PDB file of C-alpha atoms in Angstrom:
ATOM      1  CA  MET Z   1      -0.005  -0.001   0.009  1.00 86.00           C
ATOM      2  CA  PRO Z   2       1.310   3.508  -0.811  1.00 91.00           C
ATOM      3  CA  ILE Z   3       2.958   5.530   1.927  1.00 93.00           C
ATOM      4  CA  PRO Z   4       2.700   9.358   1.660  1.00 91.00           C
ATOM      5  CA  GLU Z   5       6.027  11.179   1.294  1.00 90.00           C
ATOM      6  CA  ASP Z   6       5.545  13.087   4.539  1.00 92.00           C
ATOM      7  CA  VAL Z   7       5.524   9.833   6.582  1.00 93.00           C
ATOM      8  CA  THR Z   8       9.027   9.017   7.832  1.00 91.00           C
ATOM      9  CA  GLY Z   9       8.331   6.441  10.541  1.00 90.00           C
ATOM     10  CA  GLU Z  10       9.849   8.690  13.182  1.00 90.00           C
ATOM     11  CA  GLU Z  11       6.359   9.743  14.240  1.00 90.00           C
ATOM     12  CA  ILE Z  12       5.722   6.547  16.215  1.00 90.00           C
ATOM     13  CA  ASP Z  13       6.019   6.299  19.978  1.00 89.00           C
ATOM     14  CA  LYS Z  14       9.559   5.849  21.277  1.00 90.00           C
ATOM     15  CA  ASP Z  15       8.647   2.610  23.050  1.00 91.00           C
ATOM     16  CA  VAL Z  16       7.372   1.149  19.756  1.00 93.00           C
ATOM     17  CA  ARG Z  17      10.498   2.403  17.998  1.00 91.00           C
ATOM     18  CA  GLN Z  18      12.576   0.611  20.571  1.00 91.00           C
ATOM     19  CA  GLU Z  19      10.684  -2.624  19.939  1.00 93.00           C
ATOM     20  CA  LEU Z  20      11.419  -2.333  16.240  1.00 94.00           C
ATOM     21  CA  GLN Z  21      15.152  -2.147  16.868  1.00 91.00           C
ATOM     22  CA  SER Z  22      15.164  -5.922  16.891  1.00 90.00           C
ATOM     23  CA  LEU Z  23      14.525  -5.795  13.131  1.00 94.00           C
ATOM     24  CA  PRO Z  24      16.949  -4.946  10.326  1.00 95.00           C
ATOM     25  CA  LYS Z  25      17.041  -1.165   9.833  1.00 94.00           C
ATOM     26  CA  THR Z  26      15.284  -1.024   6.447  1.00 94.00           C
ATOM     27  CA  LEU Z  27      12.604  -3.451   7.585  1.00 96.00           C
ATOM     28  CA  ALA Z  28      12.101  -1.510  10.832  1.00 95.00           C
ATOM     29  CA  GLU Z  29      11.570   1.685   8.828  1.00 95.00           C
ATOM     30  CA  ASP Z  30       8.978   0.051   6.575  1.00 96.00           C
ATOM     31  CA  VAL Z  31       7.107  -1.370   9.570  1.00 96.00           C
ATOM     32  CA  ALA Z  32       7.212   1.967  11.356  1.00 96.00           C
ATOM     33  CA  LYS Z  33       5.746   3.800   8.347  1.00 96.00           C
ATOM     34  CA  ASN Z  34       2.878   1.338   8.128  1.00 97.00           C
ATOM     35  CA  LEU Z  35       2.199   1.705  11.845  1.00 97.00           C
ATOM     36  CA  VAL Z  36       2.097   5.469  11.410  1.00 96.00           C
ATOM     37  CA  MET Z  37      -0.527   5.042   8.713  1.00 96.00           C
ATOM     38  CA  VAL Z  38      -2.549   2.799  11.002  1.00 97.00           C
ATOM     39  CA  ALA Z  39      -2.571   5.497  13.693  1.00 95.00           C
ATOM     40  CA  ARG Z  40      -3.338   8.233  11.156  1.00 95.00           C
ATOM     41  CA  LEU Z  41      -6.345   6.473   9.577  1.00 96.00           C
ATOM     42  CA  ILE Z  42      -7.905   4.433  12.357  1.00 96.00           C
ATOM     43  CA  ASP Z  43     -10.523   7.023  13.287  1.00 93.00           C
ATOM     44  CA  GLU Z  44     -11.469   8.383   9.880  1.00 94.00           C
ATOM     45  CA  ASP Z  45     -10.807   5.321   7.703  1.00 96.00           C
ATOM     46  CA  PRO Z  46     -10.777   2.093   9.743  1.00 97.00           C
ATOM     47  CA  GLU Z  47     -10.651  -0.119   6.670  1.00 97.00           C
ATOM     48  CA  GLY Z  48      -7.642   1.790   5.345  1.00 97.00           C
ATOM     49  CA  ALA Z  49      -5.925   1.437   8.743  1.00 97.00           C
ATOM     50  CA  TYR Z  50      -6.731  -2.278   8.676  1.00 97.00           C
ATOM     51  CA  GLY Z  51      -5.012  -2.618   5.289  1.00 97.00           C
ATOM     52  CA  TYR Z  52      -1.800  -0.984   6.546  1.00 97.00           C
ATOM     53  CA  SER Z  53      -1.903  -3.110   9.713  1.00 97.00           C
ATOM     54  CA  LYS Z  54      -1.964  -6.266   7.590  1.00 97.00           C
ATOM     55  CA  VAL Z  55       1.184  -5.091   5.760  1.00 97.00           C
ATOM     56  CA  ALA Z  56       2.948  -4.425   9.064  1.00 97.00           C
ATOM     57  CA  LEU Z  57       1.795  -7.807  10.370  1.00 96.00           C
ATOM     58  CA  ARG Z  58       3.178  -9.569   7.311  1.00 97.00           C
ATOM     59  CA  LEU Z  59       6.538  -7.831   7.813  1.00 96.00           C
ATOM     60  CA  ALA Z  60       6.904  -8.231  11.585  1.00 96.00           C
ATOM     61  CA  SER Z  61       4.372 -10.553  13.202  1.00 95.00           C
ATOM     62  CA  ARG Z  62       6.700 -11.294  16.105  1.00 95.00           C
ATOM     63  CA  VAL Z  63       6.689  -7.722  17.363  1.00 96.00           C
ATOM     64  CA  ALA Z  64       4.124  -7.114  20.131  1.00 96.00           C
ATOM     65  CA  ALA Z  65       3.427  -3.514  19.047  1.00 96.00           C
ATOM     66  CA  VAL Z  66       2.591  -4.740  15.557  1.00 97.00           C
ATOM     67  CA  ARG Z  67       0.162  -7.355  16.865  1.00 97.00           C
ATOM     68  CA  GLU Z  68      -1.459  -4.747  19.092  1.00 97.00           C
ATOM     69  CA  ALA Z  69      -1.822  -2.290  16.229  1.00 97.00           C
ATOM     70  CA  ALA Z  70      -3.342  -5.006  14.085  1.00 97.00           C
ATOM     71  CA  GLY Z  71      -5.783  -5.717  16.895  1.00 98.00           C
ATOM     72  CA  PHE Z  72      -6.841  -2.108  17.188  1.00 98.00           C
ATOM     73  CA  ALA Z  73      -7.326  -1.799  13.427  1.00 98.00           C
ATOM     74  CA  ALA Z  74      -9.391  -4.998  13.274  1.00 98.00           C
ATOM     75  CA  TYR Z  75     -11.436  -3.829  16.286  1.00 98.00           C
ATOM     76  CA  ALA Z  76     -12.141  -0.454  14.650  1.00 97.00           C
ATOM     77  CA  SER Z  77     -13.285  -2.304  11.522  1.00 97.00           C
ATOM     78  CA  GLN Z  78     -15.566  -4.523  13.636  1.00 97.00           C
ATOM     79  CA  LYS Z  79     -13.596  -7.628  12.773  1.00 98.00           C
ATOM     80  CA  TYR Z  80     -13.854  -8.872  16.344  1.00 98.00           C
ATOM     81  CA  SER Z  81     -12.562 -12.396  15.859  1.00 98.00           C
ATOM     82  CA  GLU Z  82      -9.315 -11.089  14.297  1.00 98.00           C
ATOM     83  CA  ALA Z  83      -9.042  -8.332  16.893  1.00 98.00           C
ATOM     84  CA  LEU Z  84      -9.408 -10.818  19.756  1.00 98.00           C
ATOM     85  CA  ALA Z  85      -6.733 -13.104  18.287  1.00 98.00           C
ATOM     86  CA  GLU Z  86      -4.275 -10.205  17.887  1.00 98.00           C
ATOM     87  CA  PHE Z  87      -4.935  -8.833  21.376  1.00 98.00           C
ATOM     88  CA  ARG Z  88      -4.370 -12.282  22.836  1.00 97.00           C
ATOM     89  CA  ALA Z  89      -1.092 -12.607  20.920  1.00 97.00           C
ATOM     90  CA  ALA Z  90       0.115  -9.181  22.109  1.00 96.00           C
ATOM     91  CA  ARG Z  91      -0.842 -10.056  25.676  1.00 96.00           C
ATOM     92  CA  ARG Z  92       1.108 -13.301  25.544  1.00 95.00           C
ATOM     93  CA  MET Z  93       4.159 -11.408  24.262  1.00 95.00           C
ATOM     94  CA  THR Z  94       4.053  -8.615  26.827  1.00 93.00           C
ATOM     95  CA  GLY Z  95       2.392 -10.277  29.818  1.00 92.00           C
ATOM     96  CA  THR Z  96       0.358  -7.105  30.515  1.00 91.00           C
ATOM     97  CA  THR Z  97      -3.378  -6.919  31.206  1.00 94.00           C
ATOM     98  CA  GLU Z  98      -4.127  -3.494  29.692  1.00 95.00           C
ATOM     99  CA  LEU Z  99      -5.863  -5.083  26.686  1.00 97.00           C
ATOM    100  CA  TRP Z 100      -8.241  -7.062  28.901  1.00 98.00           C
ATOM    101  CA  PRO Z 101     -11.255  -4.697  28.529  1.00 98.00           C
ATOM    102  CA  LEU Z 102     -10.863  -4.658  24.752  1.00 97.00           C
ATOM    103  CA  MET Z 103     -10.671  -8.427  24.660  1.00 98.00           C
ATOM    104  CA  ALA Z 104     -13.903  -8.575  26.688  1.00 98.00           C
ATOM    105  CA  ASP Z 105     -15.596  -6.137  24.342  1.00 98.00           C
ATOM    106  CA  CYS Z 106     -14.557  -8.330  21.403  1.00 98.00           C
ATOM    107  CA  GLU Z 107     -16.451 -11.137  23.127  1.00 98.00           C
ATOM    108  CA  ARG Z 108     -19.509  -8.875  23.166  1.00 98.00           C
ATOM    109  CA  GLY Z 109     -18.990  -8.134  19.494  1.00 97.00           C
ATOM    110  CA  LEU Z 110     -18.947 -11.871  18.812  1.00 98.00           C
ATOM    111  CA  GLY Z 111     -22.300 -12.247  20.576  1.00 97.00           C
ATOM    112  CA  ARG Z 112     -20.904 -13.693  23.797  1.00 98.00           C
ATOM    113  CA  PRO Z 113     -21.880 -11.156  26.543  1.00 98.00           C
ATOM    114  CA  GLU Z 114     -21.747 -13.903  29.206  1.00 98.00           C
ATOM    115  CA  LYS Z 115     -18.080 -14.392  28.430  1.00 98.00           C
ATOM    116  CA  ALA Z 116     -17.502 -10.626  28.711  1.00 98.00           C
ATOM    117  CA  LEU Z 117     -19.114 -10.647  32.174  1.00 97.00           C
ATOM    118  CA  ASP Z 118     -16.930 -13.555  33.233  1.00 97.00           C
ATOM    119  CA  MET Z 119     -13.887 -11.517  32.201  1.00 97.00           C
ATOM    120  CA  ALA Z 120     -15.207  -8.513  34.155  1.00 97.00           C
ATOM    121  CA  GLY Z 121     -15.019 -10.594  37.309  1.00 95.00           C
ATOM    122  CA  ALA Z 122     -11.593 -12.077  36.628  1.00 96.00           C
ATOM    123  CA  PRO Z 123      -8.474 -11.306  38.761  1.00 95.00           C
ATOM    124  CA  GLU Z 124      -6.899  -9.512  35.794  1.00 95.00           C
ATOM    125  CA  VAL Z 125      -9.273  -6.569  36.360  1.00 96.00           C
ATOM    126  CA  GLN Z 126      -7.610  -5.793  39.692  1.00 94.00           C
ATOM    127  CA  LYS Z 127      -4.300  -5.328  37.873  1.00 95.00           C
ATOM    128  CA  LEU Z 128      -5.730  -2.620  35.584  1.00 96.00           C
ATOM    129  CA  ASP Z 129      -5.140   1.070  36.227  1.00 95.00           C
ATOM    130  CA  LYS Z 130      -8.086   3.333  36.975  1.00 95.00           C
ATOM    131  CA  ALA Z 131      -8.762   4.034  33.299  1.00 95.00           C
ATOM    132  CA  GLY Z 132      -8.748   0.314  32.531  1.00 96.00           C
ATOM    133  CA  GLN Z 133     -11.107  -0.462  35.377  1.00 96.00           C
ATOM    134  CA  VAL Z 134     -13.567   2.170  34.207  1.00 97.00           C
ATOM    135  CA  GLU Z 135     -13.324   0.752  30.677  1.00 97.00           C
ATOM    136  CA  MET Z 136     -14.046  -2.717  32.073  1.00 97.00           C
ATOM    137  CA  ARG Z 137     -17.098  -1.329  33.886  1.00 97.00           C
ATOM    138  CA  LEU Z 138     -18.391   0.139  30.630  1.00 98.00           C
ATOM    139  CA  VAL Z 139     -17.927  -3.200  28.883  1.00 98.00           C
ATOM    140  CA  ALA Z 140     -19.713  -5.066  31.696  1.00 98.00           C
ATOM    141  CA  ALA Z 141     -22.642  -2.638  31.587  1.00 98.00           C
ATOM    142  CA  GLY Z 142     -22.829  -3.075  27.823  1.00 98.00           C
ATOM    143  CA  ALA Z 143     -22.898  -6.848  28.277  1.00 98.00           C
ATOM    144  CA  ARG Z 144     -25.784  -6.490  30.721  1.00 98.00           C
ATOM    145  CA  ARG Z 145     -27.691  -4.443  28.189  1.00 97.00           C
ATOM    146  CA  ASP Z 146     -26.953  -7.056  25.497  1.00 97.00           C
ATOM    147  CA  MET Z 147     -28.703  -9.558  27.739  1.00 97.00           C
ATOM    148  CA  GLY Z 148     -31.687  -7.239  28.309  1.00 96.00           C
ATOM    149  CA  GLN Z 149     -30.727  -6.519  31.923  1.00 97.00           C
ATOM    150  CA  LEU Z 150     -31.193  -2.736  31.925  1.00 97.00           C
ATOM    151  CA  ASP Z 151     -31.474  -2.293  35.694  1.00 97.00           C
ATOM    152  CA  ALA Z 152     -28.320  -4.361  36.204  1.00 97.00           C
ATOM    153  CA  ALA Z 153     -26.518  -2.223  33.638  1.00 98.00           C
ATOM    154  CA  ILE Z 154     -27.503   0.941  35.515  1.00 98.00           C
ATOM    155  CA  VAL Z 155     -26.264  -0.500  38.806  1.00 97.00           C
ATOM    156  CA  THR Z 156     -22.996  -1.613  37.167  1.00 97.00           C
ATOM    157  CA  LEU Z 157     -22.265   1.965  36.106  1.00 97.00           C
ATOM    158  CA  GLN Z 158     -22.998   3.445  39.551  1.00 97.00           C
ATOM    159  CA  SER Z 159     -19.570   3.920  41.062  1.00 95.00           C
ATOM    160  CA  SER Z 160     -17.302   6.394  42.790  1.00 94.00           C
ATOM    161  CA  GLU Z 161     -15.951   7.447  39.398  1.00 95.00           C
ATOM    162  CA  LEU Z 162     -19.476   8.292  38.223  1.00 96.00           C
ATOM    163  CA  ALA Z 163     -20.246  10.256  41.394  1.00 93.00           C
ATOM    164  CA  SER Z 164     -16.938  12.185  41.313  1.00 93.00           C
ATOM    165  CA  GLN Z 165     -17.063  15.873  40.440  1.00 92.00           C
ATOM    166  CA  SER Z 166     -13.569  15.822  38.969  1.00 93.00           C
ATOM    167  CA  VAL Z 167     -13.268  15.426  35.223  1.00 94.00           C
ATOM    168  CA  GLN Z 168     -11.010  12.638  33.995  1.00 95.00           C
ATOM    169  CA  PRO Z 169     -10.448  11.341  30.431  1.00 93.00           C
ATOM    170  CA  TRP Z 170     -13.134   8.688  30.965  1.00 93.00           C
ATOM    171  CA  THR Z 171     -15.724  10.897  32.720  1.00 96.00           C
ATOM    172  CA  ALA Z 172     -17.733  11.967  29.677  1.00 96.00           C
ATOM    173  CA  ARG Z 173     -18.047   8.425  28.333  1.00 96.00           C
ATOM    174  CA  LEU Z 174     -19.035   7.050  31.743  1.00 97.00           C
ATOM    175  CA  ARG Z 175     -21.706   9.706  32.244  1.00 97.00           C
ATOM    176  CA  TYR Z 176     -22.961   9.232  28.694  1.00 97.00           C
ATOM    177  CA  ALA Z 177     -23.267   5.454  29.140  1.00 97.00           C
ATOM    178  CA  TYR Z 178     -25.194   5.987  32.373  1.00 97.00           C
ATOM    179  CA  ALA Z 179     -27.552   8.518  30.751  1.00 97.00           C
ATOM    180  CA  ASP Z 180     -28.149   6.197  27.802  1.00 97.00           C
ATOM    181  CA  ALA Z 181     -28.942   3.292  30.109  1.00 97.00           C
ATOM    182  CA  LEU Z 182     -31.367   5.427  32.114  1.00 97.00           C
ATOM    183  CA  LEU Z 183     -33.121   6.527  28.932  1.00 96.00           C
ATOM    184  CA  ALA Z 184     -33.395   2.927  27.719  1.00 96.00           C
ATOM    185  CA  ALA Z 185     -34.994   2.059  31.060  1.00 96.00           C
ATOM    186  CA  GLY Z 186     -37.598   4.810  30.577  1.00 95.00           C
ATOM    187  CA  ARG Z 187     -36.126   7.205  33.163  1.00 96.00           C
ATOM    188  CA  ALA Z 188     -36.048  10.207  30.845  1.00 96.00           C
ATOM    189  CA  GLY Z 189     -35.771  12.895  33.517  1.00 95.00           C
ATOM    190  CA  GLU Z 190     -32.668  11.391  35.065  1.00 97.00           C
ATOM    191  CA  ALA Z 191     -31.256  10.632  31.659  1.00 96.00           C
ATOM    192  CA  ARG Z 192     -31.477  14.287  30.636  1.00 96.00           C
ATOM    193  CA  GLU Z 193     -29.636  15.307  33.787  1.00 96.00           C
ATOM    194  CA  TRP Z 194     -26.764  12.918  33.058  1.00 97.00           C
ATOM    195  CA  PHE Z 195     -26.565  13.810  29.388  1.00 96.00           C
ATOM    196  CA  ALA Z 196     -26.116  17.408  30.554  1.00 96.00           C
ATOM    197  CA  LYS Z 197     -23.346  16.289  32.940  1.00 96.00           C
ATOM    198  CA  ALA Z 198     -21.721  14.378  30.075  1.00 96.00           C
ATOM    199  CA  VAL Z 199     -21.725  17.528  27.957  1.00 96.00           C
ATOM    200  CA  GLU Z 200     -19.961  19.403  30.765  1.00 95.00           C
ATOM    201  CA  ALA Z 201     -17.208  16.790  30.877  1.00 95.00           C
ATOM    202  CA  ASP Z 202     -16.904  16.207  27.116  1.00 93.00           C
ATOM    203  CA  ARG Z 203     -14.134  18.671  26.324  1.00 89.00           C
ATOM    204  CA  ASP Z 204     -12.901  16.953  23.173  1.00 88.00           C
ATOM    205  CA  GLY Z 205     -16.215  15.908  21.651  1.00 89.00           C
ATOM    206  CA  SER Z 206     -15.730  12.195  22.258  1.00 89.00           C
ATOM    207  CA  THR Z 207     -19.497  11.639  22.551  1.00 93.00           C
ATOM    208  CA  ASP Z 208     -22.615  13.027  20.937  1.00 93.00           C
ATOM    209  CA  ALA Z 209     -24.044  13.989  24.306  1.00 93.00           C
ATOM    210  CA  SER Z 210     -24.872  17.522  23.176  1.00 93.00           C
ATOM    211  CA  ASP Z 211     -26.930  16.179  20.263  1.00 93.00           C
ATOM    212  CA  ARG Z 212     -28.762  13.734  22.501  1.00 92.00           C
ATOM    213  CA  LEU Z 213     -29.540  16.496  24.997  1.00 91.00           C
ATOM    214  CA  ALA Z 214     -30.818  18.779  22.221  1.00 93.00           C
ATOM    215  CA  GLU Z 215     -32.976  15.948  20.900  1.00 92.00           C
ATOM    216  CA  MET Z 216     -34.529  15.435  24.296  1.00 91.00           C
ATOM    217  CA  ASP Z 217     -35.240  19.171  24.577  1.00 87.00           C
ATOM    218  CA  GLY Z 218     -36.825  19.217  21.127  1.00 86.00           C
ATOM    219  CA  VAL Z 219     -34.208  21.548  19.689  1.00 79.00           C
ATOM    220  CA  GLU Z 220     -33.793  21.389  15.918  1.00 69.00           C
ATOM    221  CA  PHE Z 221     -30.647  22.654  14.201  1.00 57.00           C
ATOM    222  CA  MET Z 222     -30.965  24.063  10.685  1.00 60.00           C
ATOM    223  CA  ASP Z 223     -28.052  23.335   8.400  1.00 55.00           C
ATOM    224  CA  ALA Z 224     -26.160  26.507   7.375  1.00 52.00           C
ATOM    225  CA  LEU Z 225     -26.306  25.405   3.714  1.00 52.00           C
ATOM    226  CA  ASP Z 226     -30.100  25.123   3.892  1.00 54.00           C
ATOM    227  CA  GLU Z 227     -30.288  28.621   5.332  1.00 51.00           C
ATOM    228  CA  HIS Z 228     -28.126  29.912   2.472  1.00 53.00           C
ATOM    229  CA  ASP Z 229     -30.337  28.171  -0.094  1.00 54.00           C
ATOM    230  CA  GLU Z 230     -33.447  29.677   1.519  1.00 52.00           C
ATOM    231  CA  ALA Z 231     -31.835  33.120   1.405  1.00 49.00           C
ATOM    232  CA  ASP Z 232     -31.022  32.646  -2.297  1.00 54.00           C
ATOM    233  CA  ALA Z 233     -34.579  31.520  -2.925  1.00 50.00           C
ATOM    234  CA  GLY Z 234     -35.851  34.639  -1.188  1.00 50.00           C
ATOM    235  CA  SER Z 235     -33.557  36.809  -3.303  1.00 47.00           C
ATOM    236  CA  ASP Z 236     -34.751  35.128  -6.492  1.00 47.00           C
ATOM    237  CA  THR Z 237     -38.357  35.744  -5.457  1.00 43.00           C
ATOM    238  CA  SER Z 238     -37.641  39.440  -4.891  1.00 42.00           C
ATOM    239  CA  VAL Z 239     -35.930  39.713  -8.272  1.00 40.00           C
ATOM    240  CA  ASP Z 240     -38.889  37.999  -9.967  1.00 44.00           C
ATOM    241  CA  GLU Z 241     -41.308  40.286  -8.207  1.00 45.00           C
ATOM    242  CA  ALA Z 242     -39.251  43.337  -9.193  1.00 43.00           C
ATOM    243  CA  GLY Z 243     -39.132  42.089 -12.772  1.00 45.00           C
ATOM    244  CA  ALA Z 244     -42.863  41.597 -12.781  1.00 43.00           C
ATOM    245  CA  GLU Z 245     -43.323  45.132 -11.489  1.00 47.00           C
ATOM    246  CA  ASP Z 246     -41.101  46.463 -14.289  1.00 48.00           C
ATOM    247  CA  VAL Z 247     -43.147  44.520 -16.876  1.00 39.00           C
ATOM    248  CA  HIS Z 248     -46.394  45.899 -15.432  1.00 46.00           C
ATOM    249  CA  ALA Z 249     -44.904  49.422 -15.525  1.00 47.00           C
ATOM    250  CA  ASP Z 250     -43.887  48.951 -19.189  1.00 49.00           C
ATOM    251  CA  LEU Z 251     -47.357  47.686 -20.051  1.00 41.00           C
ATOM    252  CA  ASP Z 252     -48.909  50.659 -18.249  1.00 50.00           C
ATOM    253  CA  ASP Z 253     -46.668  52.996 -20.222  1.00 49.00           C
ATOM    254  CA  GLU Z 254     -47.609  51.313 -23.484  1.00 46.00           C
ATOM    255  CA  THR Z 255     -51.285  51.569 -22.531  1.00 44.00           C
ATOM    256  CA  ASP Z 256     -50.855  55.257 -21.728  1.00 48.00           C
ATOM    257  CA  ASP Z 257     -49.123  55.798 -25.074  1.00 48.00           C
ATOM    258  CA  GLU Z 258     -51.878  53.990 -26.937  1.00 45.00           C
ATOM    259  CA  THR Z 259     -54.470  56.077 -25.044  1.00 45.00           C
ATOM    260  CA  ASP Z 260     -52.645  59.309 -25.979  1.00 48.00           C
ATOM    261  CA  GLU Z 261     -52.460  58.247 -29.609  1.00 47.00           C
ATOM    262  CA  GLY Z 262     -56.186  57.370 -29.546  1.00 46.00           C
ATOM    263  CA  ASP Z 263     -57.015  60.732 -28.025  1.00 48.00           C
ATOM    264  CA  ALA Z 264     -54.933  62.505 -30.651  1.00 41.00           C
ATOM    265  CA  GLU Z 265     -56.634  60.650 -33.489  1.00 44.00           C
ATOM    266  CA  GLU Z 266     -60.015  61.366 -31.985  1.00 43.00           C
ATOM    267  CA  SER Z 267     -59.179  65.051 -31.639  1.00 45.00           C
ATOM    268  CA  GLY Z 268     -57.993  65.197 -35.241  1.00 43.00           C
ATOM    269  CA  THR Z 269     -61.167  63.582 -36.475  1.00 42.00           C
ATOM    270  CA  GLU Z 270     -63.275  66.082 -34.574  1.00 43.00           C
ATOM    271  CA  ARG Z 271     -61.333  69.002 -36.110  1.00 41.00           C
ATOM    272  CA  ALA Z 272     -61.810  67.536 -39.573  1.00 37.00           C
ATOM    273  CA  GLU Z 273     -65.546  67.145 -39.078  1.00 42.00           C
ATOM    274  CA  THR Z 274     -65.729  70.735 -37.827  1.00 39.00           C
ATOM    275  CA  ASP Z 275     -63.974  72.016 -40.949  1.00 43.00           C
ATOM    276  CA  VAL Z 276     -66.368  70.052 -43.179  1.00 35.00           C
ATOM    277  CA  ASP Z 277     -69.297  71.567 -41.410  1.00 41.00           C
ATOM    278  CA  LYS Z 278     -67.878  75.018 -41.901  1.00 38.00           C
ATOM    279  CA  ASP Z 279     -67.504  74.365 -45.615  1.00 36.00           C
TER     280      ASP Z 279
END
């Protein structure tokens, strides 16, 4: 797959670069460039990122960072079976548990929410940092919802992290998930409150909480392009009306001219008749 000229491979994280040092220099550079493309495209073009991850995987399948990147690209493309296999491989290579919530979510994607819940109660969760534990809680709540257990999902999300007033990287997503679960359970009033709290915490636009809140409040947004089209339509109407007025004015002038000509002819005829009478 083509690599843009501005991609050098130096853009990757230093820890990943260090992992690639086990490869021959030229090979390491090629792998690094493909990993950069995975990171660049994974949000906007998951399938494109997946393609570059497959190239990197073919070049260096024994590098943990490559297996992890392949897992993320497959996960973003909803290829959950592949993602789970790559995450497992990366975990075996590194011995870390940080991919545990993603592995559990892959189980959900494969239609196995019970397995995800089993993973949520495993000892590995205790080894996760705070962000990882919150992520695991989100996955567990999602699994409960998959199984139709809305009340259990709500309870799962109720935690000290949810109640905290401080804003952390996970706060907006946690509040959003809680609001969405409340709404699904028919608790609209509480849901609106938590969507509003999610908006307050969502500094980088990671959720559509503001849109959900506006929807609940019955607010409709008009597209700027539509407004422009309406303005143009209004202008065209004014021009047409003005043109019509000009046409009417011209017709009135022509009518006046015809009337004047008729009056003149009539006057001339009268004078002629008068002269005949005199004769």
